[in-house]
Amino acid sequence: MSIRLAMIVHGSAWYIPPEDREAHKAGCRAATLVGFETLRRGGSALDAVEAAIVCMEDDPTFDAGVGAYLNQDGVVQLDAGLMDGRTYHVGAVAAIERVKNPIRVARILLTSEHNMFVGTGATDYAQACGILLCNPEELVIDRQRGRWLEYQERGEPPSEAVFVGNPGKGTVGAVAIDRAGDIAAGTSTGGTPFKPAGRVGDSPLPGCGYYADNALAGVSATGHGEAIVRVQLARSAADFCAKLHAPAAAEAALRMLGDRVAGKGGLILIDHMGRVGCAYNTSQMARAFMIEGMDEPEVGI
Ligand code: GLY
């Protein structure tokens, strides 16, 4: 049976204020088109996921790459991870600094003998692989600097309520299936606003922020990382695909996140048949998908 190409992305599950919604939709649409075009030209699912995530890391609309949240020290520390559903290879970086596209470092790591590098080790690894390091200030946009100053004045980090009611922006992720039926999934983030230095959430952890298994599904998650890690959301969603159709599997995993750990967030997935699913328990989730045969991505928020 010939596999239909499919690409799905998200630009976080959160309260996305009305004035920011068009930018989120446009960013998700653009990333879907970039990823889908990569597949259409014969690229692999890994190529497509990397290309789509780079597109969103370069878009300051999202909390990934340029424009990410600053941590309590006023520094951008980024997390990203990528998994190949055919080989189960994983590449990930956490709390990396001075790199605009951490998903590119994750992709290089995926083909290495290692899975994950963190902190200065991750930055050194990126440089050793030929990735140009940037000035840390190049990752900071005025709006994020303004938010950081507000948090600084308040003297305390935002509570978990930021995931429920406050305006924000968030993590990005992508999942693709290619002509060979290979599935890849990846996620990239600047983490939570005003996080303590060195804090790492779900996004770079396989099985938590992303997971891919050709026999089941590829999944990318977004939301409150501490809760997502506790239920290994991405792996759980993929496991649900053994018994449920993609949309029902996504809903079942999200219900588990809410019921077991009162977590807030969302996820996207593509199952081994190329069917897409998406679920969230926040007020908005920016997302888009395209399946072979469609003229345009379907975009939602
Ligand atoms: N889901 C992103 C984070 O909690 O860091």
Coordinates of C-alpha atoms and ligand atoms in Angstrom, one line a residue:
M1 CA 0.0 0.0 0.0
S2 CA 1.4 3.4 -0.9
I3 CA 1.7 5.8 2.0
R4 CA 0.2 9.2 1.7
L5 CA 2.6 12.0 2.7
A6 CA 1.5 13.9 5.8
M7 CA 2.8 16.8 7.8
I8 CA 1.5 18.4 11.0
V9 CA 2.9 21.2 13.2
H10 CA 2.0 23.0 16.4
G11 CA 2.9 26.4 17.7
S12 CA 1.9 25.7 21.3
A13 CA -1.2 25.2 23.4
W14 CA -1.8 28.2 25.7
Y15 CA -4.0 31.2 25.9
I16 CA -3.1 33.0 22.7
P17 CA -4.4 36.5 22.8
P18 CA -6.6 37.6 19.8
E19 CA -4.0 40.1 18.5
D20 CA -1.4 37.3 18.3
R21 CA -3.6 34.6 16.6
E22 CA -3.0 35.6 13.0
A23 CA 0.8 35.4 13.4
H24 CA 0.5 32.0 15.1
K25 CA -1.7 30.7 12.3
A26 CA 0.6 32.2 9.6
G27 CA 3.7 30.7 11.3
C28 CA 2.1 27.2 11.5
R29 CA 0.9 27.4 7.9
A30 CA 4.3 28.4 6.6
A31 CA 6.1 25.7 8.6
T32 CA 3.6 23.0 7.3
L33 CA 4.2 24.1 3.7
V34 CA 8.0 24.0 4.1
G35 CA 7.8 20.5 5.7
F36 CA 5.3 19.2 3.2
E37 CA 7.3 20.5 0.2
T38 CA 10.4 18.7 1.6
L39 CA 8.4 15.5 1.7
R40 CA 7.0 16.1 -1.8
R41 CA 10.5 16.5 -3.2
G42 CA 11.5 13.1 -1.8
G43 CA 12.9 14.3 1.5
S44 CA 12.6 12.0 4.5
A45 CA 10.3 12.6 7.4
L46 CA 13.3 13.7 9.5
D47 CA 14.2 16.2 6.8
A48 CA 10.6 17.5 6.8
V49 CA 10.4 17.8 10.6
E50 CA 13.8 19.6 10.8
A51 CA 12.8 22.0 8.1
A52 CA 9.4 22.8 9.6
I53 CA 10.9 23.4 13.1
V54 CA 13.7 25.6 11.7
C55 CA 11.0 27.7 10.1
M56 CA 9.3 28.2 13.4
E57 CA 12.5 28.7 15.4
D58 CA 13.3 31.6 13.0
D59 CA 9.8 33.1 13.5
P60 CA 9.8 35.3 16.7
T61 CA 6.1 34.6 17.1
F62 CA 7.0 31.4 18.9
D63 CA 8.9 30.5 22.1
A64 CA 11.7 28.8 20.2
G65 CA 15.0 30.0 18.7
V66 CA 14.9 33.8 18.1
G67 CA 12.3 35.4 20.4
A68 CA 12.2 32.7 23.1
Y69 CA 11.6 33.5 26.7
L70 CA 14.5 34.7 28.9
N71 CA 15.3 32.8 32.0
Q72 CA 15.7 34.4 35.5
D73 CA 19.3 35.4 34.6
G74 CA 18.0 37.2 31.5
V75 CA 19.5 34.5 29.2
V76 CA 17.9 32.5 26.4
Q77 CA 18.4 28.7 27.0
L78 CA 16.9 26.5 24.4
D79 CA 15.8 22.8 24.4
A80 CA 15.0 20.6 21.3
G81 CA 14.7 17.0 20.5
L82 CA 14.1 14.8 17.4
M83 CA 13.3 11.1 17.0
D84 CA 13.4 8.7 14.0
G85 CA 10.6 6.2 14.1
R86 CA 12.4 3.7 11.9
T87 CA 15.6 3.4 13.9
Y88 CA 14.5 4.8 17.3
H89 CA 17.5 7.1 17.1
V90 CA 17.2 10.2 19.2
G91 CA 19.0 13.6 19.1
A92 CA 18.5 16.3 21.8
V93 CA 20.0 19.3 23.4
A94 CA 18.9 21.0 26.6
A95 CA 19.7 24.5 28.1
I96 CA 21.8 25.3 25.0
E97 CA 22.9 28.9 24.5
R98 CA 24.1 30.9 21.5
V99 CA 22.5 28.6 18.9
K100 CA 19.6 29.9 16.7
N101 CA 18.4 26.5 15.6
P102 CA 18.8 23.9 18.3
I103 CA 16.9 21.4 16.2
R104 CA 19.8 21.4 13.8
V105 CA 22.1 20.3 16.6
A106 CA 19.6 17.6 17.6
R107 CA 19.5 16.3 14.0
I108 CA 23.3 16.0 14.0
L109 CA 23.3 14.3 17.3
L110 CA 20.6 11.8 16.1
T111 CA 23.2 10.3 13.7
S112 CA 26.0 10.3 16.3
E113 CA 26.8 7.7 19.0
H114 CA 25.2 10.0 21.7
N115 CA 21.6 11.1 22.4
M116 CA 21.8 14.3 24.3
F117 CA 24.1 17.2 25.3
V118 CA 23.3 19.9 27.8
G119 CA 24.4 23.4 28.7
T120 CA 27.9 24.5 27.7
G121 CA 28.6 20.9 26.5
A122 CA 25.8 21.3 24.0
T123 CA 27.1 24.6 22.8
D124 CA 30.6 23.2 22.4
Y125 CA 29.3 20.2 20.5
A126 CA 27.3 22.5 18.1
Q127 CA 30.4 24.5 17.4
A128 CA 32.6 21.4 16.9
C129 CA 30.0 20.3 14.3
G130 CA 30.4 23.5 12.4
I131 CA 27.2 25.3 13.6
L132 CA 27.9 29.1 13.9
L133 CA 27.4 30.4 17.4
C134 CA 25.5 33.7 17.7
N135 CA 25.8 36.6 20.1
P136 CA 23.3 35.7 23.0
E137 CA 21.6 39.1 22.3
E138 CA 20.7 38.0 18.8
L139 CA 18.1 35.6 20.3
V140 CA 16.4 38.3 22.3
I141 CA 13.6 40.4 21.0
D142 CA 12.3 43.6 22.6
R143 CA 9.0 42.1 23.7
Q144 CA 10.7 39.3 25.6
R145 CA 13.2 41.7 27.3
G146 CA 10.1 43.8 28.4
R147 CA 8.4 40.7 29.8
W148 CA 11.6 39.7 31.6
L149 CA 11.8 43.2 33.2
E150 CA 8.2 42.9 34.4
Y151 CA 8.9 39.5 36.0
Q152 CA 12.1 40.9 37.5
E153 CA 10.1 43.8 39.1
R154 CA 7.5 41.5 40.5
G155 CA 10.4 39.4 42.0
E156 CA 8.7 36.1 41.4
P157 CA 8.3 33.7 38.5
P158 CA 4.9 33.4 36.9
S159 CA 2.8 30.6 38.5
E160 CA 1.4 27.6 36.7
A161 CA -1.5 29.9 35.9
V162 CA 0.4 31.1 32.8
F163 CA -0.6 27.9 31.2
V164 CA -4.3 28.5 31.9
G165 CA -5.2 32.1 31.6
N166 CA -2.4 34.4 30.8
P167 CA -1.4 35.5 27.4
G168 CA 1.8 33.8 26.2
K169 CA 3.4 31.9 23.4
G170 CA 5.1 28.6 23.4
T171 CA 6.8 25.6 22.2
V172 CA 6.8 24.4 18.6
G173 CA 6.8 20.9 17.2
A174 CA 6.3 18.9 14.0
V175 CA 5.5 15.3 12.9
A176 CA 5.8 13.8 9.4
I177 CA 5.4 10.6 7.5
D178 CA 7.3 10.1 4.3
R179 CA 6.7 7.9 1.2
A180 CA 8.6 5.0 2.8
G181 CA 6.2 5.1 5.8
D182 CA 8.9 6.4 8.1
I183 CA 7.8 8.7 10.8
A184 CA 9.7 11.4 12.6
A185 CA 8.8 13.8 15.4
G186 CA 10.5 16.8 17.0
T187 CA 10.0 19.6 19.4
S188 CA 11.8 22.9 20.2
T189 CA 11.3 25.4 22.9
G190 CA 12.7 28.2 25.1
G191 CA 10.8 26.7 28.0
T192 CA 8.7 28.5 30.5
P193 CA 8.8 32.3 31.0
F194 CA 11.4 33.4 33.7
K195 CA 12.4 29.8 34.4
P196 CA 15.4 29.2 36.7
A197 CA 18.7 28.8 34.9
G198 CA 19.2 25.2 33.9
R199 CA 15.5 24.2 34.2
V200 CA 14.5 21.7 31.6
G201 CA 11.0 20.6 30.7
D202 CA 9.6 17.9 28.5
S203 CA 10.7 19.2 25.1
P204 CA 14.1 17.6 24.8
L205 CA 13.1 14.3 26.5
P206 CA 12.1 11.5 24.2
G207 CA 8.8 9.9 25.2
C208 CA 7.8 13.2 26.9
G209 CA 7.9 16.1 24.5
Y210 CA 8.2 13.9 21.3
Y211 CA 8.3 10.3 20.3
A212 CA 8.3 8.3 17.0
D213 CA 7.7 4.7 16.3
N214 CA 6.9 3.6 12.7
A215 CA 4.7 0.8 14.1
L216 CA 2.6 3.2 16.1
A217 CA 2.8 7.0 15.6
G218 CA 4.9 10.2 15.8
V219 CA 3.9 12.7 18.5
S220 CA 4.9 16.2 19.5
A221 CA 3.7 17.7 22.8
T222 CA 3.4 21.2 24.2
G223 CA 2.3 22.7 27.5
H224 CA 3.4 22.5 31.1
G225 CA 6.7 20.5 30.9
E226 CA 6.8 19.3 34.5
A227 CA 3.3 17.6 34.2
I228 CA 4.0 16.3 30.7
V229 CA 7.2 14.5 31.9
R230 CA 5.3 12.8 34.7
V231 CA 3.0 11.0 32.3
Q232 CA 5.5 10.6 29.4
L233 CA 2.8 12.2 27.3
A234 CA 4.3 11.6 23.8
R235 CA 5.0 7.9 24.3
S236 CA 1.6 7.4 26.0
A237 CA -0.2 9.0 23.0
A238 CA 1.8 6.7 20.6
D239 CA 0.8 3.7 22.7
F240 CA -2.9 4.7 22.5
C241 CA -2.5 4.5 18.7
A242 CA -2.2 0.7 19.0
K243 CA -5.9 0.5 19.8
L244 CA -7.4 3.8 18.8
H245 CA -7.7 6.0 15.7
A246 CA -5.4 9.0 15.7
P247 CA -7.9 11.6 16.9
A248 CA -9.2 9.3 19.7
A249 CA -5.6 8.4 20.7
A250 CA -4.7 12.1 21.0
E251 CA -7.8 12.8 23.1
A252 CA -7.2 9.8 25.4
A253 CA -3.6 10.9 26.1
L254 CA -4.7 14.5 26.8
R255 CA -7.4 13.2 29.2
M256 CA -4.7 11.2 31.0
L257 CA -2.6 14.4 31.3
G258 CA -5.5 16.3 32.9
D259 CA -6.8 13.4 35.1
R260 CA -3.6 12.0 36.4
V261 CA -1.4 15.1 37.0
A262 CA -3.8 18.1 36.3
G263 CA -1.5 19.0 33.4
K264 CA -2.3 21.6 30.8
G265 CA -1.1 21.3 27.2
G266 CA -1.7 19.7 23.8
L267 CA -0.3 17.3 21.3
I268 CA -0.2 16.5 17.6
L269 CA 0.3 13.1 16.1
I270 CA 0.4 11.1 12.9
D271 CA -0.2 7.4 13.2
H272 CA 1.4 4.6 11.1
M273 CA -1.5 4.8 8.6
G274 CA -0.8 8.5 8.0
R275 CA -3.9 9.7 9.9
V276 CA -3.5 12.9 11.9
G277 CA -4.8 13.7 15.4
C278 CA -4.6 16.7 17.7
A279 CA -5.9 17.5 21.2
Y280 CA -5.5 20.2 23.8
N281 CA -7.0 21.2 27.1
T282 CA -6.0 24.9 27.0
S283 CA -8.1 27.6 25.4
Q284 CA -6.0 27.7 22.2
M285 CA -3.6 25.5 20.3
A286 CA -2.0 26.8 17.1
R287 CA -1.6 24.0 14.6
A288 CA -1.7 23.1 10.9
F289 CA -1.6 20.0 8.9
M290 CA -1.4 18.9 5.2
I291 CA -2.0 15.4 3.8
E292 CA -1.3 14.5 0.2
G293 CA -4.3 15.4 -1.9
M294 CA -5.0 18.7 0.0
D295 CA -4.4 22.0 -1.9
E296 CA -3.8 24.0 1.3
P297 CA -2.8 23.3 4.9
E298 CA -5.8 23.2 7.3
V299 CA -4.9 25.7 10.0
G300 CA -6.5 25.9 13.5
I301 CA -6.1 27.8 16.7
Ligands
GLY1 N1 6.7 22.4 27.2 C1 7.8 23.3 27.3 C2 8.4 23.3 28.6 O1 7.7 23.1 29.6 O2 9.5 23.6 28.7

